[in-house]
Every structure is written in C-alpha cells, then in structure tokens.
Short mmCIF file of C-alpha atoms in Angstrom, two decimals:
data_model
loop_
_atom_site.label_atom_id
_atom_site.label_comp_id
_atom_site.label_asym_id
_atom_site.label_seq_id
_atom_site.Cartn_x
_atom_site.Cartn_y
_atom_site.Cartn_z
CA UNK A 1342 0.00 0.00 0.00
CA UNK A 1343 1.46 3.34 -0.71
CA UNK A 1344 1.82 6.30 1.28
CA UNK A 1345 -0.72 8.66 -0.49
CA UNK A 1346 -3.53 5.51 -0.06
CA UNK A 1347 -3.13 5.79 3.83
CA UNK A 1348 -4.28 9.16 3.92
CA UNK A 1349 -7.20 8.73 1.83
CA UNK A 1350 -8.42 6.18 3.59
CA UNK A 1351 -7.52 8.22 7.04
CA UNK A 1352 -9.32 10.91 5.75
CA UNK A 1353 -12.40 8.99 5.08
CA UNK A 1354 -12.40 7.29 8.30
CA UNK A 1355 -12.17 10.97 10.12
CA UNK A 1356 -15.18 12.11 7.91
CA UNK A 1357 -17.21 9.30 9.19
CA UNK A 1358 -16.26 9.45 12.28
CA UNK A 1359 -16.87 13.14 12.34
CA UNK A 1360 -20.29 13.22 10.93
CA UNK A 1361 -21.42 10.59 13.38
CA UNK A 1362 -20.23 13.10 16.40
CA UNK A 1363 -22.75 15.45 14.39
CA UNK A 1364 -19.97 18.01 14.28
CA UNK A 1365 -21.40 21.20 12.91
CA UNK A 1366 -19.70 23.92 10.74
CA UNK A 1367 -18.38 26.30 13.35
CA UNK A 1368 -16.94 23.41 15.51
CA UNK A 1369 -15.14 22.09 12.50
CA UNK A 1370 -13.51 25.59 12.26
CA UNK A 1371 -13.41 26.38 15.67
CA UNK A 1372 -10.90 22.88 16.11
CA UNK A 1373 -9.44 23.32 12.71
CA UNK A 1374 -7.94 26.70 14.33
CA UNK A 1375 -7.35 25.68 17.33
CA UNK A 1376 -4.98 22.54 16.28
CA UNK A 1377 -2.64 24.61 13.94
CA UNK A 1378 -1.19 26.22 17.15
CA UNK A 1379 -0.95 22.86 19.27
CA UNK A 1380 2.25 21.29 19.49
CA UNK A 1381 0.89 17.96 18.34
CA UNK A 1382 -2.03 17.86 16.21
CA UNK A 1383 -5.08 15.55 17.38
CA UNK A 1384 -5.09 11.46 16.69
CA UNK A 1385 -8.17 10.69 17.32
CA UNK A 1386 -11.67 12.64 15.49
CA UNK A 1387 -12.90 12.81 19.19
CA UNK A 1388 -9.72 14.78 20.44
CA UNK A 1389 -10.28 16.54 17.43
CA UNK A 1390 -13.99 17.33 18.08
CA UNK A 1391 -12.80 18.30 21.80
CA UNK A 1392 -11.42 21.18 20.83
CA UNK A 1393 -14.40 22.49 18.98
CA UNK A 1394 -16.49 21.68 21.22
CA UNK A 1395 -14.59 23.76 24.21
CA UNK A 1396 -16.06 27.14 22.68
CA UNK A 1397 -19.63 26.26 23.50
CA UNK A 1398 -18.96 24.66 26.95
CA UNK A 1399 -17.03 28.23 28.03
CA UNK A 1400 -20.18 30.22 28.32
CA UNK A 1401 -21.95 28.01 30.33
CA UNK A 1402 -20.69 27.34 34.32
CA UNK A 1403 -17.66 25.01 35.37
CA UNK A 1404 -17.90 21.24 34.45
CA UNK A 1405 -16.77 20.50 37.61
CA UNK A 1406 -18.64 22.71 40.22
CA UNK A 1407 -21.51 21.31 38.43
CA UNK A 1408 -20.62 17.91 38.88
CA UNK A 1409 -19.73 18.41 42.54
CA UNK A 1410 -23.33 20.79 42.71
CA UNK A 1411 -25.73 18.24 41.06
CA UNK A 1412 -23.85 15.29 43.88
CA UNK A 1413 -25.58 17.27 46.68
CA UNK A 1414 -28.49 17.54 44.66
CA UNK A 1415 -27.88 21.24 43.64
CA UNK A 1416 -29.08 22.45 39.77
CA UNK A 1417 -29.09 25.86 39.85
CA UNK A 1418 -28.46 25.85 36.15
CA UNK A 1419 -30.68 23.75 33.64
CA UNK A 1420 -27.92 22.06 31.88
CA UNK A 1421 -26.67 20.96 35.09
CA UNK A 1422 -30.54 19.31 35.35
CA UNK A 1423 -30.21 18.20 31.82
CA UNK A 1424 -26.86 16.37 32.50
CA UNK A 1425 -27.51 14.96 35.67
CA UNK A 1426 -30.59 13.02 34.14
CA UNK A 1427 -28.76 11.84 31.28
CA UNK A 1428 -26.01 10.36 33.47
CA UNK A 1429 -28.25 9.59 36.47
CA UNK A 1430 -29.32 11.01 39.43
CA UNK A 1431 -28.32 7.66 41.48
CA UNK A 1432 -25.65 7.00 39.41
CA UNK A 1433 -24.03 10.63 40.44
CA UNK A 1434 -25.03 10.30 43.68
CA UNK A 1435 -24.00 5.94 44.12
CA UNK A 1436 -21.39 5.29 41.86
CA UNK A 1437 -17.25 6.04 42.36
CA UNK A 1438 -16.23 9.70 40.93
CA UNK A 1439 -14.06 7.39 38.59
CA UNK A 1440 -16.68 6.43 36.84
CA UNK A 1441 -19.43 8.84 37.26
CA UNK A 1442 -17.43 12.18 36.22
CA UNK A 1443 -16.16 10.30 33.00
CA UNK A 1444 -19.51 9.70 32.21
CA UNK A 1445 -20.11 13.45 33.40
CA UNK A 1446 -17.60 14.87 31.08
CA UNK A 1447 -19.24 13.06 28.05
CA UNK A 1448 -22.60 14.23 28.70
CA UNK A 1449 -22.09 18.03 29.61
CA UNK A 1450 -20.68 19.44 26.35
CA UNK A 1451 -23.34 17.92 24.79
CA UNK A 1452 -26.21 19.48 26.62
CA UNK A 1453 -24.34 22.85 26.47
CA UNK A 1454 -24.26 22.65 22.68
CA UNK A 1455 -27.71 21.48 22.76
CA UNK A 1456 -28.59 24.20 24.99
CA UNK A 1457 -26.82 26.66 22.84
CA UNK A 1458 -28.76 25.60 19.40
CA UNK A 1459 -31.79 26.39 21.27
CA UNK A 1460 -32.96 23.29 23.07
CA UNK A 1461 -35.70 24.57 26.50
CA UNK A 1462 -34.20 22.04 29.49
CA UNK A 1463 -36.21 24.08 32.78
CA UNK A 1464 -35.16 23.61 36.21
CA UNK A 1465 -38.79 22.57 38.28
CA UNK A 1466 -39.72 25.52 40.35
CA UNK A 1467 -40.52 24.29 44.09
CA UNK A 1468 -43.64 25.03 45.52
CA UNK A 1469 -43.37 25.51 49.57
CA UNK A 1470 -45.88 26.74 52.10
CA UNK A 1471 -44.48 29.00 54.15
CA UNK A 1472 -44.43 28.20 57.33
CA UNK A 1473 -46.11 30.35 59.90
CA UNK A 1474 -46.35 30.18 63.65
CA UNK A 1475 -49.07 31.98 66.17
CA UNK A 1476 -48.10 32.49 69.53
CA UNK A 1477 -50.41 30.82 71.70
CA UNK A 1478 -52.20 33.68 73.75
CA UNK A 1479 -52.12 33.42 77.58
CA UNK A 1480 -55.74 33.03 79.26
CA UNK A 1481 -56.85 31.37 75.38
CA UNK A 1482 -58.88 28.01 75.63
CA UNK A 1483 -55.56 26.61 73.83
CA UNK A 1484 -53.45 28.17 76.72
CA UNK A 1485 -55.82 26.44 79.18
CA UNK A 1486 -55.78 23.02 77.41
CA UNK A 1487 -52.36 23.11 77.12
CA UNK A 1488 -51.99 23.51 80.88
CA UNK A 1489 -54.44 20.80 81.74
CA UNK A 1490 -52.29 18.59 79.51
CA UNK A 1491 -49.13 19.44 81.37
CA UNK A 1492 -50.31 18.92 84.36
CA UNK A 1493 -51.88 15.33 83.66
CA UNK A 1494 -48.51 14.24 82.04
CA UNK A 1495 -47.08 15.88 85.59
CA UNK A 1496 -49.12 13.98 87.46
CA UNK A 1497 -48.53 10.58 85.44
CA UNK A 1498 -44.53 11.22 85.67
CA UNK A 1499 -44.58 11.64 89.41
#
C-alpha cells in the first residue's frame, strides 16, 4: 500500500467518524484553528472534536462545580438538570467519581451545545408553604388546654 492511499483512507475514516459526532460547521472551524497552534495535532476525530467543542462549553458554568453541585443535589443551572438526568441522578449520587465524572464529562458538552442551538431544558420551580407560627395567647382556651395537659402528664410522671 502506498503512502498517499493511507491518507485517503484516514481521511475517510475521520469524515465518518466526524459526521457521526454530528460536528457542525463552526466546531469544524473552531478545532481546525485551534490545532494549527498545538504542538501535536489531534489522533483521534474525538480529540479533534474536543477542541471544537470547548467554545460552546465556556459560556456556560464550570464542568466541575456542576458535577460536585448536582452530587448534593444542587441544579441551579438547567444544563446541570439536563446532565444529571442523562447520566443519572443515582448514578451521580451511588457510583465512584471514577466512573461517574467520565460519564459526566461526556454528557455536559453535549447538553451545552444542545442548549446553545436552542434546546428549552427548565429547572422545576418548588412550591413551599411558608411556614407560619401563632403564639399561643395566655388566658386562650388553647393556653388552658395546654396547661391541663401538662399537668396530667405531671401527674402521670410523678
């Protein structure tokens, strides 16, 4: 096999490859950009795709705090919502940070971009009654039960 038939066939593998990570247009430049200035240029389509990917992921808040937030149960952000389902509420929550995380790290660009092209993910809004508390008045029937009461379980203790 000669030289020149290696890279045709390497660049057909990256295209598929590619187009089954659904890379879009401004990804494909964004990474084509970015790996001119790296030292080594990406192996793999995926490490490829990572750096096109990194632009969209940068306006939205830290991969990590998220991670760590949506362990205690915390989504203040709907992509953190988003991602957490995806990977698994239990799973997050159950499984070693070996194992979740990597799964995290897969997930969470992917709802970003999703996020960014326009897809609604809504965090529930919690519905609490407020708690209120009236003073029991003294000289009130409730004031007088509660005495009675007290001094019945005084009477029973002694």
């Amino acid at each position: 096999m000669k030289d020149e038939d290696w890279m045709l066939d390497t660049v057909e593998v990256w295209a598929i490859a590619l187009t089954d990570l659904k890379i879009t247009r401004t990804e494909l430049f964004t990474a084509q950009r970015k790996s001119m200035s790296l030292e080594w240029p990406p192996t793999a389509p995926a490490d490829f795709l990572a750096l096109g990917r990194t632009e969209t992921a940068n306006n939205y808040p830290d991969m990590r705090q998220e991670y760590l937030a949506a362990a205690q149960g915390n989504y203040k952000h709907e992509v953190t919502l988003e991602t957490a389902n995806r990977v698994g509420e239990w799973q997050i929550k159950t499984q070693p940070e070996s194992i979740s995380y990597k799964s995290w790290q897969k997930h969470y660009p992917e709802v970003c971009k999703e996020h960014s092209e326009g897809a609604d993910f809504k965090v529930p809004e919690t519905h609490r009654v407020e708690h209120s508390h009236t003073p029991v008045q003294a000289g009130s029937e409730a004031d007088k039960r509660i005495s009675e009461k007290l001094a019945e379980l005084r009477r029973l203790s002694a």
